[in-house]
Amino acid sequence: MTATDRSIELVNTAAQAAADKLAHDIVAYDVSDVLSITDAFLLASAPNDRQVKSIVDEIEERLSKELGAKPVRREGDREARWVLLDYVDIVVHVQHSEERVFYALERLWKDCPELDLPEDAKATRGKAAEHAKLQEAEEATGPGGEWR
């Protein structure tokens, strides 16, 4: 069994919304063969809690406005470290970058087929690593770019 057309439509719209809010490392997996509760997982991350919330809000708004879909459950919103949106057909995970590395959901679903995503979403691959390197460089230098 593979993800339904509706699930793929939801995933693509959510992935584009996440990319528009500058999410990092957006990826989607077809989990329909291994789980009976949903067709697909969409994973995205952000370097801070505020951006996690912004991505989640944009995904919810777009799916509601464009496809008439509302989540049946939303978890983790208060801390904004890992927010889960359950749309039954798909489950969206938006994680703080630290949680993304720690929990490594990709490892759990690596045997599931990856779903093709819009180009903007694909372009986010590797952004978390780039951001981490920039942050390290900023911390290593003082004002004016001088090394501490």
Tab-separated table of N, CA, C and O in Angstrom, residues 23-116:
chain	number	residue	atom	x	y	z
A	23	ALA	N	12.129	26.609	7.281
A	23	ALA	CA	12.422	25.376	8.011
A	23	ALA	C	13.684	24.743	7.443
A	23	ALA	O	14.060	24.987	6.294
A	24	HIS	N	14.328	23.931	8.249
A	24	HIS	CA	15.543	23.224	7.831
A	24	HIS	C	15.229	21.753	7.590
A	24	HIS	O	14.380	21.168	8.261
A	25	ASP	N	15.938	21.171	6.656
A	25	ASP	CA	15.963	19.717	6.452
A	25	ASP	C	14.574	19.069	6.370
A	25	ASP	O	14.273	18.119	7.087
A	26	ILE	N	13.744	19.572	5.485
A	26	ILE	CA	12.399	19.036	5.320
A	26	ILE	C	12.471	17.714	4.562
A	26	ILE	O	13.111	17.623	3.513
A	27	VAL	N	11.816	16.708	5.112
A	27	VAL	CA	11.799	15.388	4.494
A	27	VAL	C	10.464	14.726	4.819
A	27	VAL	O	9.867	14.994	5.865
A	28	ALA	N	9.990	13.873	3.911
A	28	ALA	CA	8.730	13.157	4.137
A	28	ALA	C	8.922	11.688	3.790
A	28	ALA	O	9.634	11.343	2.840
A	29	TYR	N	8.269	10.839	4.575
A	29	TYR	CA	8.341	9.394	4.372
A	29	TYR	C	6.953	8.805	4.213
A	29	TYR	O	6.024	9.197	4.915
A	30	ASP	N	6.846	7.867	3.301
A	30	ASP	CA	5.623	7.089	3.137
A	30	ASP	C	5.697	5.944	4.137
A	30	ASP	O	6.478	5.009	3.967
A	31	VAL	N	4.904	6.026	5.198
A	31	VAL	CA	4.938	5.015	6.262
A	31	VAL	C	3.717	4.105	6.206
A	31	VAL	O	3.451	3.349	7.140
A	32	SER	N	2.974	4.165	5.104
A	32	SER	CA	1.711	3.425	4.997
A	32	SER	C	1.884	1.913	5.064
A	32	SER	O	0.972	1.208	5.498
A	33	ASP	N	3.035	1.406	4.655
A	33	ASP	CA	3.267	-0.042	4.707
A	33	ASP	C	3.595	-0.546	6.113
A	33	ASP	O	3.405	-1.717	6.408
A	34	VAL	N	4.083	0.338	6.978
A	34	VAL	CA	4.494	-0.098	8.318
A	34	VAL	C	3.580	0.397	9.431
A	34	VAL	O	3.632	-0.120	10.543
A	35	LEU	N	2.763	1.405	9.147
A	35	LEU	CA	1.821	1.923	10.135
A	35	LEU	C	0.407	1.929	9.564
A	35	LEU	O	0.218	2.320	8.414
A	36	SER	N	-0.543	1.546	10.370
A	36	SER	CA	-1.931	1.572	9.886
A	36	SER	C	-2.628	2.867	10.270
A	36	SER	O	-3.723	3.147	9.791
A	37	ILE	N	-1.987	3.691	11.107
A	37	ILE	CA	-2.648	4.896	11.613
A	37	ILE	C	-2.465	6.130	10.738
A	37	ILE	O	-3.186	7.106	10.877
A	38	THR	N	-1.492	6.119	9.832
A	38	THR	CA	-1.250	7.273	8.969
A	38	THR	C	-0.500	6.827	7.718
A	38	THR	O	0.094	5.747	7.692
A	39	ASP	N	-0.530	7.679	6.705
A	39	ASP	CA	0.147	7.365	5.446
A	39	ASP	C	1.566	7.919	5.373
A	39	ASP	O	2.441	7.321	4.755
A	40	ALA	N	1.764	9.106	5.960
A	40	ALA	CA	3.049	9.772	5.758
A	40	ALA	C	3.451	10.595	6.976
A	40	ALA	O	2.592	11.095	7.711
A	41	PHE	N	4.755	10.731	7.150
A	41	PHE	CA	5.342	11.609	8.153
A	41	PHE	C	6.091	12.708	7.412
A	41	PHE	O	6.832	12.424	6.469
A	42	LEU	N	5.907	13.930	7.856
A	42	LEU	CA	6.689	15.055	7.360
A	42	LEU	C	7.529	15.563	8.522
A	42	LEU	O	7.000	15.798	9.610
A	43	LEU	N	8.827	15.701	8.307
A	43	LEU	CA	9.745	16.181	9.337
A	43	LEU	C	10.358	17.501	8.881
A	43	LEU	O	10.741	17.644	7.719
A	44	ALA	N	10.447	18.441	9.823
A	44	ALA	CA	11.096	19.723	9.554
A	44	ALA	C	11.675	20.212	10.875
A	44	ALA	O	11.234	19.794	11.945
A	45	SER	N	12.655	21.101	10.794
A	45	SER	CA	13.240	21.627	12.022
A	45	SER	C	13.560	23.106	11.871
A	45	SER	O	13.545	23.653	10.768
A	46	ALA	N	13.849	23.715	13.029
A	46	ALA	CA	14.189	25.136	13.072
A	46	ALA	C	15.160	25.355	14.229
A	46	ALA	O	15.151	24.600	15.199
A	47	PRO	N	15.991	26.401	14.136
A	47	PRO	CA	17.020	26.613	15.150
A	47	PRO	C	16.536	27.236	16.461
A	47	PRO	O	17.295	27.306	17.418
A	48	ASN	N	15.275	27.685	16.521
A	48	ASN	CA	14.784	28.263	17.777
A	48	ASN	C	13.287	28.026	17.940
A	48	ASN	O	12.590	27.719	16.973
A	49	ASP	N	12.810	28.187	19.173
A	49	ASP	CA	11.418	27.896	19.510
A	49	ASP	C	10.439	28.793	18.758
A	49	ASP	O	9.381	28.333	18.318
A	50	ARG	N	10.787	30.054	18.615
A	50	ARG	CA	9.892	30.987	17.924
A	50	ARG	C	9.679	30.559	16.468
A	50	ARG	O	8.571	30.613	15.952
A	51	GLN	N	10.744	30.134	15.832
A	51	GLN	CA	10.615	29.709	14.439
A	51	GLN	C	9.834	28.400	14.334
A	51	GLN	O	9.077	28.208	13.392
A	52	VAL	N	10.007	27.499	15.291
A	52	VAL	CA	9.215	26.266	15.310
A	52	VAL	C	7.731	26.630	15.316
A	52	VAL	O	6.945	26.114	14.523
A	53	LYS	N	7.344	27.552	16.215
A	53	LYS	CA	5.936	27.974	16.297
A	53	LYS	C	5.462	28.598	14.987
A	53	LYS	O	4.348	28.352	14.533
A	54	SER	N	6.310	29.424	14.398
A	54	SER	CA	5.963	30.095	13.148
A	54	SER	C	5.716	29.081	12.030
A	54	SER	O	4.759	29.208	11.256
A	55	ILE	N	6.558	28.080	11.946
A	55	ILE	CA	6.411	27.030	10.923
A	55	ILE	C	5.118	26.262	11.151
A	55	ILE	O	4.345	26.026	10.216
A	56	VAL	N	4.867	25.882	12.387
A	56	VAL	CA	3.654	25.133	12.726
A	56	VAL	C	2.407	25.946	12.364
A	56	VAL	O	1.470	25.436	11.743
A	57	ASP	N	2.403	27.211	12.742
A	57	ASP	CA	1.247	28.069	12.445
A	57	ASP	C	1.013	28.185	10.940
A	57	ASP	O	-0.130	28.151	10.474
A	58	GLU	N	2.097	28.325	10.177
A	58	GLU	CA	1.968	28.452	8.719
A	58	GLU	C	1.435	27.163	8.097
A	58	GLU	O	0.587	27.197	7.198
A	59	ILE	N	1.921	26.030	8.562
A	59	ILE	CA	1.439	24.746	8.044
A	59	ILE	C	-0.060	24.612	8.323
A	59	ILE	O	-0.844	24.273	7.430
A	60	GLU	N	-0.450	24.893	9.564
A	60	GLU	CA	-1.872	24.797	9.920
A	60	GLU	C	-2.732	25.721	9.070
A	60	GLU	O	-3.786	25.323	8.582
A	61	GLU	N	-2.283	26.949	8.917
A	61	GLU	CA	-3.054	27.927	8.148
A	61	GLU	C	-3.200	27.503	6.683
A	61	GLU	O	-4.287	27.548	6.119
A	62	ARG	N	-2.103	27.082	6.070
A	62	ARG	CA	-2.145	26.690	4.656
A	62	ARG	C	-3.018	25.465	4.428
A	62	ARG	O	-3.792	25.415	3.482
A	63	LEU	N	-2.849	24.451	5.278
A	63	LEU	CA	-3.640	23.240	5.090
A	63	LEU	C	-5.124	23.522	5.290
A	63	LEU	O	-5.961	22.955	4.590
A	64	SER	N	-5.442	24.408	6.205
A	64	SER	CA	-6.839	24.774	6.440
A	64	SER	C	-7.403	25.566	5.266
A	64	SER	O	-8.458	25.242	4.721
A	65	LYS	N	-6.664	26.614	4.877
A	65	LYS	CA	-7.127	27.522	3.819
A	65	LYS	C	-7.186	26.843	2.451
A	65	LYS	O	-8.165	26.962	1.724
A	66	GLU	N	-6.104	26.149	2.082
A	66	GLU	CA	-5.993	25.598	0.734
A	66	GLU	C	-6.666	24.240	0.560
A	66	GLU	O	-7.148	23.924	-0.520
A	67	LEU	N	-6.683	23.422	1.634
A	67	LEU	CA	-7.184	22.054	1.478
A	67	LEU	C	-8.319	21.708	2.443
A	67	LEU	O	-8.791	20.573	2.451
A	68	GLY	N	-8.708	22.663	3.275
A	68	GLY	CA	-9.797	22.418	4.219
A	68	GLY	C	-9.462	21.385	5.285
A	68	GLY	O	-10.355	20.742	5.835
A	69	ALA	N	-8.183	21.216	5.585
A	69	ALA	CA	-7.740	20.212	6.562
A	69	ALA	C	-7.397	20.868	7.892
A	69	ALA	O	-6.707	21.884	7.929
A	70	LYS	N	-7.892	20.280	8.951
A	70	LYS	CA	-7.568	20.744	10.302
A	70	LYS	C	-7.003	19.566	11.085
A	70	LYS	O	-7.473	18.440	10.944
A	71	PRO	N	-6.003	19.825	11.926
A	71	PRO	CA	-5.431	18.710	12.691
A	71	PRO	C	-6.437	18.186	13.726
A	71	PRO	O	-7.178	18.963	14.319
A	72	VAL	N	-6.428	16.873	13.905
A	72	VAL	CA	-7.278	16.284	14.943
A	72	VAL	C	-6.580	16.373	16.299
A	72	VAL	O	-7.219	16.268	17.336
A	73	ARG	N	-5.271	16.590	16.251
A	73	ARG	CA	-4.497	16.710	17.478
A	73	ARG	C	-3.264	17.572	17.220
A	73	ARG	O	-2.649	17.490	16.159
A	74	ARG	N	-2.922	18.375	18.231
A	74	ARG	CA	-1.715	19.214	18.182
A	74	ARG	C	-1.042	19.059	19.535
A	74	ARG	O	-1.643	19.357	20.557
A	75	GLU	N	0.201	18.605	19.535
A	75	GLU	CA	0.915	18.358	20.793
A	75	GLU	C	2.258	19.068	20.800
A	75	GLU	O	2.875	19.238	19.759
A	76	GLY	N	2.701	19.452	22.001
A	76	GLY	CA	4.024	20.041	22.173
A	76	GLY	C	4.097	21.527	21.917
A	76	GLY	O	5.172	22.097	21.888
A	77	ASP	N	2.949	22.151	21.755
A	77	ASP	CA	2.910	23.566	21.390
A	77	ASP	C	3.460	24.481	22.473
A	77	ASP	O	4.094	25.477	22.183
A	78	ARG	N	3.251	24.146	23.714
A	78	ARG	CA	3.656	25.032	24.812
A	78	ARG	C	5.168	25.247	24.841
A	78	ARG	O	5.643	26.362	24.942
A	79	GLU	N	5.934	24.172	24.742
A	79	GLU	CA	7.391	24.294	24.796
A	79	GLU	C	7.991	24.635	23.441
A	79	GLU	O	9.085	25.165	23.361
A	80	ALA	N	7.305	24.273	22.374
A	80	ALA	CA	7.761	24.524	20.998
A	80	ALA	C	9.135	23.927	20.722
A	80	ALA	O	9.934	24.481	19.985
A	81	ARG	N	9.418	22.792	21.326
A	81	ARG	CA	10.659	22.080	21.041
A	81	ARG	C	10.387	20.972	20.020
A	81	ARG	O	11.249	20.626	19.231
A	82	TRP	N	9.197	20.410	20.097
A	82	TRP	CA	8.775	19.374	19.164
A	82	TRP	C	7.258	19.433	19.094
A	82	TRP	O	6.564	19.039	20.013
A	83	VAL	N	6.755	19.969	18.013
A	83	VAL	CA	5.310	20.091	17.835
A	83	VAL	C	4.868	19.046	16.828
A	83	VAL	O	5.463	18.886	15.764
A	84	LEU	N	3.834	18.324	17.202
A	84	LEU	CA	3.265	17.282	16.347
A	84	LEU	C	1.876	17.716	15.918
A	84	LEU	O	1.051	18.094	16.754
A	85	LEU	N	1.622	17.692	14.621
A	85	LEU	CA	0.299	17.968	14.062
A	85	LEU	C	-0.210	16.679	13.425
A	85	LEU	O	0.403	16.169	12.484
A	86	ASP	N	-1.318	16.170	13.930
A	86	ASP	CA	-1.888	14.921	13.426
A	86	ASP	C	-3.096	15.232	12.556
A	86	ASP	O	-4.121	15.709	13.047
A	87	TYR	N	-2.951	14.970	11.267
A	87	TYR	CA	-4.030	15.174	10.309
A	87	TYR	C	-4.657	13.845	9.890
A	87	TYR	O	-5.342	13.773	8.885
A	88	VAL	N	-4.416	12.792	10.611
A	88	VAL	CA	-4.840	11.421	10.361
A	88	VAL	C	-4.125	10.863	9.125
A	88	VAL	O	-3.389	9.894	9.238
A	89	ASP	N	-4.315	11.485	7.952
A	89	ASP	CA	-3.654	11.007	6.730
A	89	ASP	C	-2.144	11.219	6.791
A	89	ASP	O	-1.382	10.439	6.221
A	90	ILE	N	-1.748	12.305	7.442
A	90	ILE	CA	-0.316	12.596	7.617
A	90	ILE	C	-0.081	13.070	9.045
A	90	ILE	O	-0.999	13.573	9.698
A	91	VAL	N	1.150	12.934	9.501
A	91	VAL	CA	1.568	13.479	10.789
A	91	VAL	C	2.783	14.358	10.508
A	91	VAL	O	3.739	13.927	9.851
A	92	VAL	N	2.711	15.595	10.995
A	92	VAL	CA	3.777	16.563	10.789
A	92	VAL	C	4.544	16.724	12.098
A	92	VAL	O	3.940	16.944	13.143
A	93	HIS	N	5.863	16.609	12.019
A	93	HIS	CA	6.740	16.816	13.172
A	93	HIS	C	7.610	18.033	12.867
A	93	HIS	O	8.387	18.012	11.914
A	94	VAL	N	7.472	19.086	13.678
A	94	VAL	CA	8.358	20.242	13.549
A	94	VAL	C	9.158	20.295	14.844
A	94	VAL	O	8.598	20.455	15.922
A	95	GLN	N	10.455	20.117	14.716
A	95	GLN	CA	11.317	20.000	15.888
A	95	GLN	C	12.347	21.121	15.947
A	95	GLN	O	12.807	21.606	14.903
A	96	HIS	N	12.702	21.472	17.166
A	96	HIS	CA	13.866	22.323	17.385
A	96	HIS	C	15.061	21.516	16.876
A	96	HIS	O	15.087	20.289	17.012
A	97	SER	N	16.040	22.159	16.307
A	97	SER	CA	17.189	21.453	15.719
A	97	SER	C	17.857	20.496	16.692
A	97	SER	O	18.290	19.406	16.306
A	98	GLU	N	17.943	20.887	17.962
A	98	GLU	CA	18.577	20.012	18.962
A	98	GLU	C	17.781	18.715	19.153
A	98	GLU	O	18.360	17.640	19.262
A	99	GLU	N	16.456	18.835	19.192
A	99	GLU	CA	15.614	17.637	19.316
A	99	GLU	C	15.712	16.774	18.070
A	99	GLU	O	15.697	15.547	18.143
A	100	ARG	N	15.822	17.413	16.937
A	100	ARG	CA	15.916	16.675	15.673
A	100	ARG	C	17.148	15.785	15.669
A	100	ARG	O	17.102	14.621	15.293
A	101	VAL	N	18.266	16.328	16.133
A	101	VAL	CA	19.507	15.553	16.191
A	101	VAL	C	19.398	14.456	17.249
A	101	VAL	O	19.757	13.306	17.009
A	102	PHE	N	18.871	14.805	18.424
A	102	PHE	CA	18.803	13.856	19.530
A	102	PHE	C	17.886	12.666	19.216
A	102	PHE	O	18.265	11.514	19.413
A	103	TYR	N	16.690	12.936	18.718
A	103	TYR	CA	15.726	11.862	18.481
A	103	TYR	C	15.906	11.168	17.138
A	103	TYR	O	15.483	10.031	16.973
A	104	ALA	N	16.492	11.834	16.178
A	104	ALA	CA	16.845	11.256	14.866
A	104	ALA	C	15.741	10.368	14.290
A	104	ALA	O	15.946	9.193	14.028
A	105	LEU	N	14.573	10.963	14.086
A	105	LEU	CA	13.447	10.204	13.547
A	105	LEU	C	13.757	9.582	12.185
A	105	LEU	O	13.222	8.522	11.856
A	106	GLU	N	14.623	10.232	11.435
A	106	GLU	CA	15.009	9.664	10.128
A	106	GLU	C	15.558	8.251	10.277
A	106	GLU	O	15.365	7.415	9.408
A	107	ARG	N	16.262	8.009	11.363
A	107	ARG	CA	16.820	6.679	11.608
A	107	ARG	C	15.712	5.640	11.731
A	107	ARG	O	15.848	4.520	11.259
A	108	LEU	N	14.615	6.025	12.374
A	108	LEU	CA	13.496	5.097	12.567
A	108	LEU	C	12.784	4.747	11.262
A	108	LEU	O	12.290	3.643	11.097
A	109	TRP	N	12.726	5.711	10.357
A	109	TRP	CA	11.933	5.532	9.133
A	109	TRP	C	12.796	5.385	7.881
A	109	TRP	O	12.279	5.456	6.773
A	110	LYS	N	14.085	5.140	8.053
A	110	LYS	CA	15.000	5.091	6.902
A	110	LYS	C	14.652	4.001	5.891
A	110	LYS	O	15.019	4.098	4.719
A	111	ASP	N	13.953	2.965	6.321
A	111	ASP	CA	13.578	1.891	5.398
A	111	ASP	C	12.297	2.197	4.626
A	111	ASP	O	11.935	1.458	3.711
A	112	CYS	N	11.617	3.267	4.983
A	112	CYS	CA	10.393	3.675	4.289
A	112	CYS	C	10.763	4.556	3.096
A	112	CYS	O	11.734	5.304	3.150
A	113	PRO	N	9.961	4.480	2.044
A	113	PRO	CA	10.260	5.315	0.869
A	113	PRO	C	10.121	6.806	1.187
A	113	PRO	O	9.193	7.210	1.893
A	114	GLU	N	11.059	7.566	0.677
A	114	GLU	CA	10.996	9.015	0.834
A	114	GLU	C	10.062	9.570	-0.232
A	114	GLU	O	10.094	9.138	-1.381
A	115	LEU	N	9.212	10.512	0.159
A	115	LEU	CA	8.288	11.134	-0.786
A	115	LEU	C	8.957	12.318	-1.463
A	115	LEU	O	9.734	13.050	-0.830
A	116	ASP	N	8.643	12.502	-2.729
A	116	ASP	CA	9.164	13.645	-3.468
A	116	ASP	C	8.462	14.903	-2.958
A	116	ASP	O	7.261	14.898	-2.725
